[in-house]
CSV table of C-alpha atoms in Angstrom, one decimal:
chain,number,residue,atom,x,y,z
A,1,ARG,CA,0.0,0.2,0.0
A,2,PRO,CA,1.6,3.4,-1.0
A,3,LEU,CA,2.2,5.7,1.9
A,4,PRO,CA,0.5,9.0,1.6
A,5,VAL,CA,2.5,12.2,0.4
A,6,LEU,CA,3.1,15.0,2.7
A,7,THR,CA,1.6,17.8,0.7
A,8,VAL,CA,0.8,22.1,1.0
A,9,LEU,CA,-2.6,23.1,-0.3
A,10,ASP,CA,-2.9,26.7,-1.2
A,11,ILE,CA,-6.5,26.8,-1.1
A,12,ALA,CA,-6.3,30.7,-2.8
A,13,ALA,CA,-4.6,29.0,-5.9
A,14,ALA,CA,-6.7,25.8,-5.9
A,15,LYS,CA,-2.9,24.0,-5.9
A,16,ALA,CA,-1.3,21.0,-4.2
A,17,THR,CA,2.0,20.5,-4.0
A,18,PRO,CA,4.0,17.6,-2.7
A,19,VAL,CA,6.6,18.9,-0.3
A,20,LYS,CA,10.0,17.7,-2.0
A,21,ASP,CA,12.7,15.5,-0.5
A,22,VAL,CA,10.6,13.7,2.1
A,23,PRO,CA,12.4,10.1,2.3
A,24,LEU,CA,10.2,7.5,-0.1
A,25,ASN,CA,10.3,5.3,2.8
A,26,ALA,CA,8.8,7.5,5.4
A,27,GLU,CA,5.4,7.4,6.9
A,28,VAL,CA,4.6,10.8,8.2
A,29,GLN,CA,3.3,10.9,11.7
A,30,GLY,CA,2.5,14.5,12.2
A,31,PHE,CA,3.2,18.0,10.7
A,32,CYS,CA,2.3,21.8,11.6
A,33,TRP,CA,3.5,25.1,10.3
A,34,SER,CA,5.8,27.7,12.2
A,35,PRO,CA,3.9,30.7,13.9
A,36,ASP,CA,4.7,32.8,11.0
A,37,GLY,CA,3.5,30.6,8.0
A,38,LYS,CA,7.0,30.4,6.4
A,39,ARG,CA,8.1,26.8,7.4
A,40,ILE,CA,6.7,23.3,8.1
A,41,ALA,CA,7.7,20.6,10.9
A,42,TYR,CA,7.1,17.1,10.0
A,43,VAL,CA,7.9,13.7,11.9
A,44,TRP,CA,8.7,10.6,9.7
A,45,ARG,CA,9.2,7.2,10.5
A,46,GLU,CA,11.2,4.5,8.7
A,47,GLN,CA,9.0,2.6,6.9
A,48,HIS,CA,10.1,-1.0,6.0
A,49,PRO,CA,9.4,-3.2,3.4
A,50,PRO,CA,6.5,-5.7,4.3
A,51,GLY,CA,8.0,-9.4,5.5
A,52,THR,CA,10.6,-7.2,7.6
A,53,ASP,CA,11.6,-8.8,11.0
A,54,PRO,CA,9.6,-6.6,13.6
A,55,MET,CA,12.8,-6.3,15.9
A,56,THR,CA,14.1,-4.3,12.9
A,57,GLU,CA,15.7,-1.1,14.4
A,58,THR,CA,13.6,1.5,13.3
A,59,THR,CA,14.4,5.7,13.1
A,60,THR,CA,12.2,8.4,13.4
A,61,SER,CA,13.1,12.0,12.8
A,62,LEU,CA,12.0,15.4,13.2
A,63,THR,CA,12.6,17.7,10.3
A,64,VAL,CA,12.2,21.4,9.1
A,65,CYS,CA,11.7,22.9,6.1
A,66,ASP,CA,10.2,25.5,3.5
A,67,PRO,CA,6.8,24.8,2.2
A,68,ASP,CA,8.3,23.3,-0.6
A,69,GLY,CA,10.8,21.0,0.9
A,70,ALA,CA,13.5,23.2,0.6
A,71,ASN,CA,16.3,24.0,3.1
A,72,GLN,CA,15.5,21.0,5.0
A,73,ARG,CA,17.0,20.6,8.3
A,74,THR,CA,16.8,17.6,10.9
A,75,ILE,CA,16.4,18.8,14.2
A,76,LEU,CA,16.1,15.4,16.1
A,77,THR,CA,16.6,11.4,15.3
A,78,GLU,CA,15.5,8.8,17.6
A,79,THR,CA,15.9,4.9,16.8
A,80,ALA,CA,13.9,2.2,18.6
A,81,ARG,CA,14.9,-1.4,19.0
A,82,ASN,CA,11.7,-2.5,16.9
A,83,SER,CA,9.4,-1.6,14.4
A,84,GLY,CA,6.6,-1.2,16.5
A,85,ALA,CA,7.8,1.1,19.2
A,86,ILE,CA,6.8,5.0,18.7
A,87,THR,CA,9.6,7.3,19.6
A,88,LEU,CA,8.5,10.8,18.0
A,89,ALA,CA,4.9,11.3,17.0
A,90,GLY,CA,3.0,14.7,16.7
A,91,VAL,CA,4.3,17.8,16.6
A,92,ASP,CA,3.8,21.2,17.8
A,93,TRP,CA,5.6,24.4,17.2
A,94,ARG,CA,6.1,26.1,20.3
């Protein structure tokens, strides 16, 4: 099953733009806008192929970028001992 794509929707222009450079194996756990509306933050979790051992280490990262995906910066990365553990989830810009 394909993962949902992180997309910015410009309602005034009726245009949807996928955020570039989100890793292909990323399962987005949460996202938010900066208070000034100029940046977004999103938490993504490494998604493993079907059949992967559930005890596989799994990395989750918090990334900040421009709305188009440019100027990405990883703020935090956590690694869990197995694919079922959630180390980072929702994000709130405060």
